[in-house]
XYZ file of C-alpha atoms in Angstrom:
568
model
C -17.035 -10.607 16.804
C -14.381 -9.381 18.784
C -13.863 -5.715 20.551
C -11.164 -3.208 21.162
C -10.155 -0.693 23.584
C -10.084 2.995 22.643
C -10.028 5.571 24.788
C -11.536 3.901 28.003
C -14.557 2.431 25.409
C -14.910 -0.764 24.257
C -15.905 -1.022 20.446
C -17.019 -4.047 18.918
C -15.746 -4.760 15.488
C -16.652 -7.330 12.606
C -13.179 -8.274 11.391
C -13.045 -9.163 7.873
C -17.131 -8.375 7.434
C -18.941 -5.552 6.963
C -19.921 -3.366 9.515
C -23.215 -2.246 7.554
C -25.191 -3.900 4.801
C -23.664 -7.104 5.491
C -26.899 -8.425 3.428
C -24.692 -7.113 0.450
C -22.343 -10.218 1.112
C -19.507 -11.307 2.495
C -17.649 -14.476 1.568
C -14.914 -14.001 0.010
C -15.111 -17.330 -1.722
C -16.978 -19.954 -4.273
C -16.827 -18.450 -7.726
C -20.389 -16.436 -8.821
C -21.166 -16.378 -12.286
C -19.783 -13.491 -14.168
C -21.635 -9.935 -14.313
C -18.238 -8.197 -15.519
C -15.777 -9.381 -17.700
C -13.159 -6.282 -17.009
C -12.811 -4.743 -13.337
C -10.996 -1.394 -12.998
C -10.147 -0.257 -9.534
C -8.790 3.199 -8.458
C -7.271 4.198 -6.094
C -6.654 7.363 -4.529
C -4.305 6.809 -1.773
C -4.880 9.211 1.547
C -7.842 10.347 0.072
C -10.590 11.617 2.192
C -13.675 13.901 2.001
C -11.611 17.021 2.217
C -9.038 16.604 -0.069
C -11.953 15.708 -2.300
C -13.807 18.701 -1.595
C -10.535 21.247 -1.910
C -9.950 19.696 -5.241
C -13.922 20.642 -6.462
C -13.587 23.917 -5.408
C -10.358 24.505 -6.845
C -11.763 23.271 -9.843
C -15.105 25.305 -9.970
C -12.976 28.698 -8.579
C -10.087 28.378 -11.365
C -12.058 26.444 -14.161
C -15.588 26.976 -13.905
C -16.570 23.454 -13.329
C -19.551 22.244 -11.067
C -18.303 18.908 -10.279
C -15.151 16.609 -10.685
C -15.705 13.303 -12.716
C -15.311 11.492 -9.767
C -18.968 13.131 -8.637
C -22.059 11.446 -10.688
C -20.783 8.079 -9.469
C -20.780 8.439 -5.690
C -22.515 5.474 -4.207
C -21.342 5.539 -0.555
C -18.426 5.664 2.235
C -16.498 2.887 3.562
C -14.781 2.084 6.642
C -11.130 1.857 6.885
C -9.764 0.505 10.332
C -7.377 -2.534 10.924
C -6.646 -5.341 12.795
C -5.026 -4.970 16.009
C -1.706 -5.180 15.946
C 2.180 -4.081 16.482
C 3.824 -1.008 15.445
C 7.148 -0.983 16.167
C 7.453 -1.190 19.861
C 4.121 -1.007 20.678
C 0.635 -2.505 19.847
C -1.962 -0.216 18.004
C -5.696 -0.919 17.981
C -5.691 -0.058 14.216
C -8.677 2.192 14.202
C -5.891 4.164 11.805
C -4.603 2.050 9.382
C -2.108 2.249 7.182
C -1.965 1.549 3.164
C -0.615 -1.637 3.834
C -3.644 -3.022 5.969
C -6.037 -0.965 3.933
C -4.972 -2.267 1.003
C -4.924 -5.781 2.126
C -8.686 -5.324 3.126
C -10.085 -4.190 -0.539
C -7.585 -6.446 -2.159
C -8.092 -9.968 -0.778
C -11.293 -9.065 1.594
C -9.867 -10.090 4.902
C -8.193 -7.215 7.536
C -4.642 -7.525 8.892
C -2.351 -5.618 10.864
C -0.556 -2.479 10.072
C 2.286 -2.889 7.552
C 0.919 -6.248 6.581
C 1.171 -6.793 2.392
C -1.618 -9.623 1.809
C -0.726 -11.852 4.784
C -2.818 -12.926 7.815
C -2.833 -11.033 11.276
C -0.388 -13.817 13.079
C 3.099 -14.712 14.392
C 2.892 -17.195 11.480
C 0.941 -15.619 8.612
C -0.576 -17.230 5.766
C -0.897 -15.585 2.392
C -4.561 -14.055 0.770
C -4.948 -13.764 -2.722
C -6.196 -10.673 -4.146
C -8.501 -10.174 -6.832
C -5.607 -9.488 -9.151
C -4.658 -12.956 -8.303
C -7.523 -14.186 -8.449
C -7.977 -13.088 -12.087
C -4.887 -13.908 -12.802
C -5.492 -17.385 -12.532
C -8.459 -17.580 -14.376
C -6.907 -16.437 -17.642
C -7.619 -12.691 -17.388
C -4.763 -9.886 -17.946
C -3.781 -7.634 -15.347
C -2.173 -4.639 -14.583
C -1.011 -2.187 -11.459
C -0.053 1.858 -12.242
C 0.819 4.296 -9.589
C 2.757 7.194 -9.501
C 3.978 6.097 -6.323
C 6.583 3.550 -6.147
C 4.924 0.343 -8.023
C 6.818 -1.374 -4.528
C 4.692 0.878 -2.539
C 2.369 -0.653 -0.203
C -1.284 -0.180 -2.270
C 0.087 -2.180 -5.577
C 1.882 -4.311 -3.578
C -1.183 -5.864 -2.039
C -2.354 -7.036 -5.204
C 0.674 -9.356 -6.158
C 2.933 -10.085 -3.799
C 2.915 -11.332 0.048
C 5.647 -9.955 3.066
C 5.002 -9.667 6.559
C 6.074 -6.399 6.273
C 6.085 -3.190 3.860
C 9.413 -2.351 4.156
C 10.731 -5.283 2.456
C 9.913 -3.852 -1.343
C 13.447 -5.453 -3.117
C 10.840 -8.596 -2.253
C 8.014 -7.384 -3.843
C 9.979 -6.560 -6.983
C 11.106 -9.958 -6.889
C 7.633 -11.168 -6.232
C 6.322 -9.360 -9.159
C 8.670 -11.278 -11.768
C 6.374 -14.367 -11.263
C 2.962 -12.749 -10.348
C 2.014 -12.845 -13.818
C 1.114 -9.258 -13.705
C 1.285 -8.005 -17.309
C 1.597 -4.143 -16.732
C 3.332 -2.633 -13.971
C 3.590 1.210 -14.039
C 4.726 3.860 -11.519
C 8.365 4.135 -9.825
C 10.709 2.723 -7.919
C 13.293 1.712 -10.076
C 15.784 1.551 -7.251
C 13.979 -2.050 -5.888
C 14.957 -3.362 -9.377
C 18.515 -3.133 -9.043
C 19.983 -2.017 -5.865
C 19.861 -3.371 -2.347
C 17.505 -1.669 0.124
C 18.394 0.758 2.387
C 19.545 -1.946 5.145
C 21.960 -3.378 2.813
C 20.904 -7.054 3.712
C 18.776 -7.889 0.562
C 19.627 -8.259 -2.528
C 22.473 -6.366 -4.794
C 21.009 -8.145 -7.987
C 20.149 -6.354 -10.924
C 16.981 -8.017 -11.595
C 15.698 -6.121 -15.059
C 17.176 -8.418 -17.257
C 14.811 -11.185 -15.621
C 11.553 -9.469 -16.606
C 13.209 -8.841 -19.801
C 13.111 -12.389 -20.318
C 10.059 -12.776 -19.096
C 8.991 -10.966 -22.003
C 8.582 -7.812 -20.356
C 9.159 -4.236 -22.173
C 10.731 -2.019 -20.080
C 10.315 2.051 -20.382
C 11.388 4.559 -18.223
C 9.681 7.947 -19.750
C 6.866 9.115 -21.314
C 8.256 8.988 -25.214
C 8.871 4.958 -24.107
C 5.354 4.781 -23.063
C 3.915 6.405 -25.815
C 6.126 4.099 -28.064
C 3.960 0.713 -26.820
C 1.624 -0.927 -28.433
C -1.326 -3.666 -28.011
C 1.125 -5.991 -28.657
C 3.030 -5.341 -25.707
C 1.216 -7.752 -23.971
C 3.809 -7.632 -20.928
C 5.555 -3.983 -19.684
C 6.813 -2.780 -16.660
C 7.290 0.709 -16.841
C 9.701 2.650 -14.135
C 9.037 6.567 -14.257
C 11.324 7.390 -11.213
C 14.055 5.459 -8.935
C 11.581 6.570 -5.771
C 8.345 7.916 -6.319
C 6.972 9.212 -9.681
C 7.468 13.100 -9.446
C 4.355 15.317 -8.179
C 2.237 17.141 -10.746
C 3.968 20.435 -10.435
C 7.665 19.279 -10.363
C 7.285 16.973 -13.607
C 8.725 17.441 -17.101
C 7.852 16.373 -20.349
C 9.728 13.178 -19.790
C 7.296 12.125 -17.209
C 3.578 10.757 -17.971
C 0.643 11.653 -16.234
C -1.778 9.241 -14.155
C -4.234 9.676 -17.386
C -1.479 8.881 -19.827
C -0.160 5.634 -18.207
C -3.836 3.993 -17.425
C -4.486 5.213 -21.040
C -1.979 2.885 -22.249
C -2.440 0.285 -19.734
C -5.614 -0.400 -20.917
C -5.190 -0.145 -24.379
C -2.888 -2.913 -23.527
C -4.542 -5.443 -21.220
C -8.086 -4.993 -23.319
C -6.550 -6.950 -26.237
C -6.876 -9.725 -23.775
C -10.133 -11.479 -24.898
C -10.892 -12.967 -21.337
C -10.712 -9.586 -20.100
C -8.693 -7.430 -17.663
C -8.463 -6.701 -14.029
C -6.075 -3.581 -13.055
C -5.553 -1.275 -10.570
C -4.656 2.574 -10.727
C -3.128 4.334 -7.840
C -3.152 8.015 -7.220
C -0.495 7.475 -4.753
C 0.886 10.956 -3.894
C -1.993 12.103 -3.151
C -1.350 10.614 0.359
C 2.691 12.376 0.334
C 1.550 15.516 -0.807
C -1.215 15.406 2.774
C 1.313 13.914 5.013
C 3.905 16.922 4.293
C 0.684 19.383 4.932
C 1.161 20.524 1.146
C -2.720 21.473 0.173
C -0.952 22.832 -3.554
C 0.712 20.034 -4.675
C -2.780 17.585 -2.857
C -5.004 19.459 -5.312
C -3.014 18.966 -8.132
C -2.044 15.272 -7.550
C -6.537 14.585 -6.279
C -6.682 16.393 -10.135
C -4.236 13.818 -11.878
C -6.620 10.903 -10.525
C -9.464 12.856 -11.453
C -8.108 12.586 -14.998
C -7.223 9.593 -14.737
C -10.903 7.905 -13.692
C -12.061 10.247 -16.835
C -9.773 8.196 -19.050
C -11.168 4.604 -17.260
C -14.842 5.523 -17.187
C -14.996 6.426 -20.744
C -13.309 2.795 -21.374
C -15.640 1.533 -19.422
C -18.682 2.932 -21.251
C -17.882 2.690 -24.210
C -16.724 -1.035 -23.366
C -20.059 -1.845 -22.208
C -18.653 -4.913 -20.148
C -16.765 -3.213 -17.027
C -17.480 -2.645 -14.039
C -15.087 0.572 -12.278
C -14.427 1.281 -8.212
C -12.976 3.914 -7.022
C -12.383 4.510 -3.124
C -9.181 5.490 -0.743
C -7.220 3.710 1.635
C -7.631 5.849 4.480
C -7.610 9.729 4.582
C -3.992 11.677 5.085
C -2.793 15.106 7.039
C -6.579 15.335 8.794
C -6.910 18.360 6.554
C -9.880 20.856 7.178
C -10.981 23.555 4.919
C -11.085 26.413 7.435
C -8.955 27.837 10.665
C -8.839 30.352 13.280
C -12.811 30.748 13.479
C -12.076 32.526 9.460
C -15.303 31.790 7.425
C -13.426 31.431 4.431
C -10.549 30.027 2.592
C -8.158 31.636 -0.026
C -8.866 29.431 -2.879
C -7.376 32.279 -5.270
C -3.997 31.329 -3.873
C -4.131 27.255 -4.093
C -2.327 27.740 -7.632
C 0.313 30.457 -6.988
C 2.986 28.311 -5.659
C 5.398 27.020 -8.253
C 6.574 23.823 -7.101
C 6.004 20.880 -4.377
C 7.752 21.405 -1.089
C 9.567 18.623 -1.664
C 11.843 20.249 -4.287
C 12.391 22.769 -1.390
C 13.298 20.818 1.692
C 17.097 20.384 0.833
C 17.263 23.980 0.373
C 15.832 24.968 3.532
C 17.205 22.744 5.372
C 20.735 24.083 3.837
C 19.786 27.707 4.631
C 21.960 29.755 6.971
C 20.536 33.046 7.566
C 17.256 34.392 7.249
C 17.418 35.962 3.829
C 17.828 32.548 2.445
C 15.025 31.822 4.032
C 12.963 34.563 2.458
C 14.790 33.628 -1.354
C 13.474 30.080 -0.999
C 9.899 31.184 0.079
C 10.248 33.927 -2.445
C 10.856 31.956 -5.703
C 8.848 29.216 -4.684
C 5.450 31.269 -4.068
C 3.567 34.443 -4.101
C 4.539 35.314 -0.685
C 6.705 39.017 -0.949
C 5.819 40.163 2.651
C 7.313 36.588 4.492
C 7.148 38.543 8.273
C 10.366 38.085 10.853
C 8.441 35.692 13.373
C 7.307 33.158 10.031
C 10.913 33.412 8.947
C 11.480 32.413 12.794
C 8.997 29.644 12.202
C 10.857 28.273 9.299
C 13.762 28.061 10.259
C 12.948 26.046 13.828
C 11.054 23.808 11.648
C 7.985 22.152 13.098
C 9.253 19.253 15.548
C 8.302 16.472 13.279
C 10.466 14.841 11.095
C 9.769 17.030 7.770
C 11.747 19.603 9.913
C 11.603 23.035 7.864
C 9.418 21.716 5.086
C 6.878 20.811 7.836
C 7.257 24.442 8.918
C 7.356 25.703 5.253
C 3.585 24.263 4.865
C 2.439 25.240 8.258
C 3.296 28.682 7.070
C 1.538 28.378 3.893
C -1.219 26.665 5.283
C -1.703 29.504 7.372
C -2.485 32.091 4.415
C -4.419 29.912 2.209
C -6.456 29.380 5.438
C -6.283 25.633 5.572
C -5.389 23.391 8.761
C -3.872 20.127 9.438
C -4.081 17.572 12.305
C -0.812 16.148 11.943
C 1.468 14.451 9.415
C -0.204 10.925 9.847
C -3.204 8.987 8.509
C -6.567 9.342 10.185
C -9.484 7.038 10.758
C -12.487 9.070 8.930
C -14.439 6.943 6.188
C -13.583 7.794 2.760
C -15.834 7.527 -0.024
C -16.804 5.278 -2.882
C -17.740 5.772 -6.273
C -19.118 3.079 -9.110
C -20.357 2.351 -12.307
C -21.372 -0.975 -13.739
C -22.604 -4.009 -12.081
C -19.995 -3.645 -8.803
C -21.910 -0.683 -7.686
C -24.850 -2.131 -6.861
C -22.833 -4.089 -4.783
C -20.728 -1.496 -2.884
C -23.869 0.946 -1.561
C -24.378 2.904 1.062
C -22.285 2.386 3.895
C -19.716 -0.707 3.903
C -16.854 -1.923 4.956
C -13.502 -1.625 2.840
C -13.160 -5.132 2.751
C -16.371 -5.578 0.670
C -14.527 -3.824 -2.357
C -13.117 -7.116 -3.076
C -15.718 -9.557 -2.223
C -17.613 -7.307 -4.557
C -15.125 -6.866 -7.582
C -14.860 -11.047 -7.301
C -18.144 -11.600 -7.134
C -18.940 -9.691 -10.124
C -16.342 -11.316 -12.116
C -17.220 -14.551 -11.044
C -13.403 -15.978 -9.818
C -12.951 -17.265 -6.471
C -10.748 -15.800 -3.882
C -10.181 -18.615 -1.259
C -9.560 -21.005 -4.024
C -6.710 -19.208 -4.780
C -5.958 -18.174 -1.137
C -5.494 -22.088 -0.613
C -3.249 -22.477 -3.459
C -0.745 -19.799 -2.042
C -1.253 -21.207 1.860
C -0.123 -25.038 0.258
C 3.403 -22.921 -0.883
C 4.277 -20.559 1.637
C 3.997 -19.498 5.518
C 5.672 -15.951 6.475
C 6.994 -16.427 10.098
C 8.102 -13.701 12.785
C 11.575 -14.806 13.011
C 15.253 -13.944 15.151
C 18.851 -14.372 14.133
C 20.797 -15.482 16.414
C 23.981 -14.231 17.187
C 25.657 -16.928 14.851
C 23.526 -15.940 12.373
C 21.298 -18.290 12.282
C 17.924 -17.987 11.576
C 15.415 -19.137 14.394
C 11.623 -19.329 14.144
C 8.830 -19.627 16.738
C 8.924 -23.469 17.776
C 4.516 -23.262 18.883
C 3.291 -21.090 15.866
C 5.726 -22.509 13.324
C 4.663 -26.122 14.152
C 0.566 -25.858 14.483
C 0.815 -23.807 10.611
C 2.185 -26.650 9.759
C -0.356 -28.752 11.380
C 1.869 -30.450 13.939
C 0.519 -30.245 17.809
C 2.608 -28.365 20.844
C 2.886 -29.567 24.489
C 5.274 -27.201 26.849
C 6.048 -25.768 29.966
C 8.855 -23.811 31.934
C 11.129 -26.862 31.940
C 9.923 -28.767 28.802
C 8.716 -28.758 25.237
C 7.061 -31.565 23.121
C 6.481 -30.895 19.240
C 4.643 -33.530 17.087
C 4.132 -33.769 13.231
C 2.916 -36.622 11.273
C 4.652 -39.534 13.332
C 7.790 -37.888 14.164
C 8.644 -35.978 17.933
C 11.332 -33.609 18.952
C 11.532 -33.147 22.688
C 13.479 -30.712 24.147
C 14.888 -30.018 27.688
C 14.798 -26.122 28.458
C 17.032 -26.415 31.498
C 19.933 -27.936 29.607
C 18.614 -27.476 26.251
C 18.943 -31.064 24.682
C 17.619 -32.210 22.195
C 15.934 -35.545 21.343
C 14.180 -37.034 17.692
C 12.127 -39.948 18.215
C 13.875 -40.994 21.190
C 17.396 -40.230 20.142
C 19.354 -37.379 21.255
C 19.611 -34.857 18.084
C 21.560 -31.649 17.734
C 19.260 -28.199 17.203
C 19.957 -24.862 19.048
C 17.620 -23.708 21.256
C 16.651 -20.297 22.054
C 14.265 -18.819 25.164
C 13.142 -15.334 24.366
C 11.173 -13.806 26.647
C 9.610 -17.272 27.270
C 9.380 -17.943 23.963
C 11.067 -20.796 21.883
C 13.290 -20.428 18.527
C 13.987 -23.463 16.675
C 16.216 -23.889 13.595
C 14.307 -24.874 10.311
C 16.096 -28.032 10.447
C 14.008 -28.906 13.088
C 11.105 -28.495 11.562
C 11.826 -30.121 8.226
C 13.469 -33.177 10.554
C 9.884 -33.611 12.083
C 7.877 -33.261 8.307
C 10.121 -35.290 7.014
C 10.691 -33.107 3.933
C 13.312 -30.299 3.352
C 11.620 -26.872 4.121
C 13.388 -23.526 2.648
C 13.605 -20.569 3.941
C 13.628 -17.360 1.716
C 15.541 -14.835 2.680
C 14.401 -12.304 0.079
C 10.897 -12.444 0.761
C 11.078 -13.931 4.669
C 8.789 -16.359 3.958
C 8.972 -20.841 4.357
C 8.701 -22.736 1.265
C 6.820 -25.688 1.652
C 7.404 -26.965 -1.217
């Protein structure tokens, strides 16, 4: 047990167990016998109680219906806090995570630190397997849909490893030798362009999957088009994100359509499936404070659970969880001491904000102002002082959208905390023999001690087999451009010892030494002077990989791409 800091009180927190109901299990190893031969997992990403309740009522005020589909499968609420750890300049306690950490936790059933995709909460990180993994090794098929980018944070935890988010022209790459059979949401831009920083990679790397087998499709007639017998697909709906529910055309498949397909692909598979659906906009659509285009996109996962629970019944053999990473916006269902809400206006604006924000940022005067709002929504009476509003935008950094929604927000009598994640649980929902696993009130890294548990593979033996090929290091680059790693963390991950003070370091692996003078910064191997840079950072020391592969006697790579150490 460990404890944290918030807010002058000290908290105690269980990483990587539950917090509750830790009788329901926690290892996250050692193979059970099989209850489930097909796990489905959903997703809905920024996702908390009120989002779900605004899309109910929406539902029972426009449609007549009691209850979503999520509803008659509600078994509990799970925490979703991280590990402490660094964001950006500064360290967070990780009370609010992000989808990266969250993620991680009902992936691979161990916490990290914000930003973290599947790796372990240190300066030299070691790799977890998820449950996709997991399965994969075992023999089952897999799959991962979103309609966010499918090298967005949530899928990415399920098949690839970085140290940080950011880096997702690596988990593209990563992908091609996952194994993952389906891979459905956006992002086509990580496929064949360099990110944004220019320093990864310009390759064009569809023609890989391609010969991997993969069949690529990029709109809904493609999708439609597949079969069971295309056992491997990667379908890319969007270069960024897939588009939100209101701003899509016929060219672009729902949520429903693509886990429709998905799994009338990956159940031909007769030792079953694991997958994972994301309702990732959910979480865009909260952090620009737009409660329209939320409902609609909490409705396309609704849809899309429909389309996996009725699978799953009429399967007989699959076991379904559905939770959220964290909840987005801190969105509340009333303001300004006004007992009620305007539900009768959740459906009268036309498109997302998103499609707006160029346009208002563009505008000059305000009658442009009142156009935009104008087409866009049912608003005819848009008052000087909201026009004002507008176009001073909101002091964050969705500028006049920001100010757009706080202005719509406003009438439809909703409120926002912010534009950022917040630390309430989130719910879960079940069916099959996972749920009985997943009650009451757990932690989120229990979703995948649970889903491995009830398919019987084991996620530590897997873990290890991913720790014996890779380490992901903090690093520098010098300014000769060379890469320079953390001499003390590199050397005890790789299982070598570390002696050091101000003046002197020792490091030790296997029977070889490298001493090292800090004053004059020499170098000796076994005795004899050697050549290595050496590099003091804030009383830290950066060593060369050459070093290191000197001392374990075996050439050690370093991949750029993905920022991680080959060991072998």
């Amino acid at each position: 047990m460990k404890s944290m800091v918030i807010g002058g009180l000290t908290v105690a927190v269980v990483s990587g167990a539950t917090l509750v109901g830790a009788s329901q299990g926690t290892s996250t190893g050692g193979a059970a016998k099989a209850q489930s031969k097909n796990l489905i997992v959903l997703i809905g990403d920024g996702m908390g109680p009120a989002q779900i309740s605004a899309a109910r009522y929406y539902q029972q005020y426009t449609k007549g219906a009691s209850h979503l589909n999520l509803d008659p499968y509600y078994v509990g609420q799970a925490t979703t806090y991280a590990d402490r750890g660094e964001d950006g300049d500064t360290v967070v306690s990780g009370i609010v995570t992000d989808s990266a950490s969250a993620g991680t936790a009902f992936a691979t059933g161990h916490k990290t630190y914000n930003a973290g995709i599947s790796v372990s909460n240190e300066d030299v990180s070691k790799p977890f397997a998820s449950v996709i993994e997991a399965a994969e090794s075992s023999g089952k098929a897999t799959g991962l849909v979103t309609t966010a980018r499918i090298t967005h944070a949530t899928p990415a935890v399920y098949a690839s490893h970085v140290r940080s988010r950011d880096n997702e022209s690596a988990i593209a790459s990563q992908y091609l030798e996952s194994g993952v059979d389906v891979l459905m949401g956006g992002g086509k831009q990580f496929f064949v362009t360099k990110d944004e920083k220019g320093k990864r990679t310009d390759k064009n790397i569809l023609p890989d999957f391609q010969a991997k087998g993969y069949k690529i499709v990029e709109n809904a007639a493609g999708l439609n088009a597949l079969t069971s017998k295309n056992t491997k697909v990667l379908g890319l709906f969007g270069n960024s994100h897939v588009a939100y529910v209101p701003d899509r055309t016929a060219e672009t498949p729902s949520l429903a359509a693509m886990t429709s397909k998905a799994l009338n692909i990956l159940s031909a598979d007769k030792e079953g499936f694991v997958m994972m659906i994301e309702g990732g906009r959910i979480d865009h659509a909260g952090h620009a404070n737009d409660l329209p285009t939320l409902v609609q996109e909490a409705l396309d996962f609704d849809a899309a659970f429909k389309t996996a629970i009725e699978f799953a019944k009429k399967n007989g053999n699959t076991s379904v969880v559905v939770t959220a990473d964290h909840e987005t916006g801190g969105l509340s269902l009333s303001r300004d001491n006004i007992y009620e809400i305007n539900i009768d206006l959740w459906d009268k604006q036309k498109h997302s904000s998103e499609t707006l924000a160029a346009a208002l940022e563009a505008a000059k005067t305000p009658e442009e102002i009142r156009s935009i709002v104008t087409g866009n929504t049912w608003i005819t009476d848009l008052t000087d002082e909201e026009i004002q509003q507008i176009m001073a935008g909101d002091g964050s950094s969705y500028k006049r959208e920001g100010a757009y929604n706080a202005v719509i927000s406003k009438r439809l009598l909703v409120g926002w905390s912010g534009h950022g994640h917040s630390a309430v649980d989130v719910g879960v929902w079940a069916y099959g023999p996972i749920a009985d696993q997943i009650k009451g009130q757990i932690d989120n890294t229990q979703i995948a001690k649970a889903g491995a548990a009830i398919l019987g593979v084991d996620l530590n033996k897997r873990s290890q087999e991913l720790q014996s090929k890779y380490v992901y290091p903090k690093f520098k680059v010098s300014r000769d451009n060379e890469v320079l790693y953390p001499a003390e963390a590199l050397i005890k991950a790789l299982g070598g010892t570390y002696k050091g003070d101000k003046a002197t370091a020792k490091l030790s692996l296997q029977k070889n030494t490298v001493d090292i003078n800090l004053t004059d910064k020499t170098v000796k191997l076994n005795g004899k002077a050697a050549t290595s840079t050496v590099d003091v950072d804030n009383g830290v020391l950066y060593l060369p990989l050459s070093t290191f592969s000197q001392l374990k006697g075996t050439t050690l790579k370093w991949d750029a791409l993905s920022e991680r150490i080959a060991l072998r």
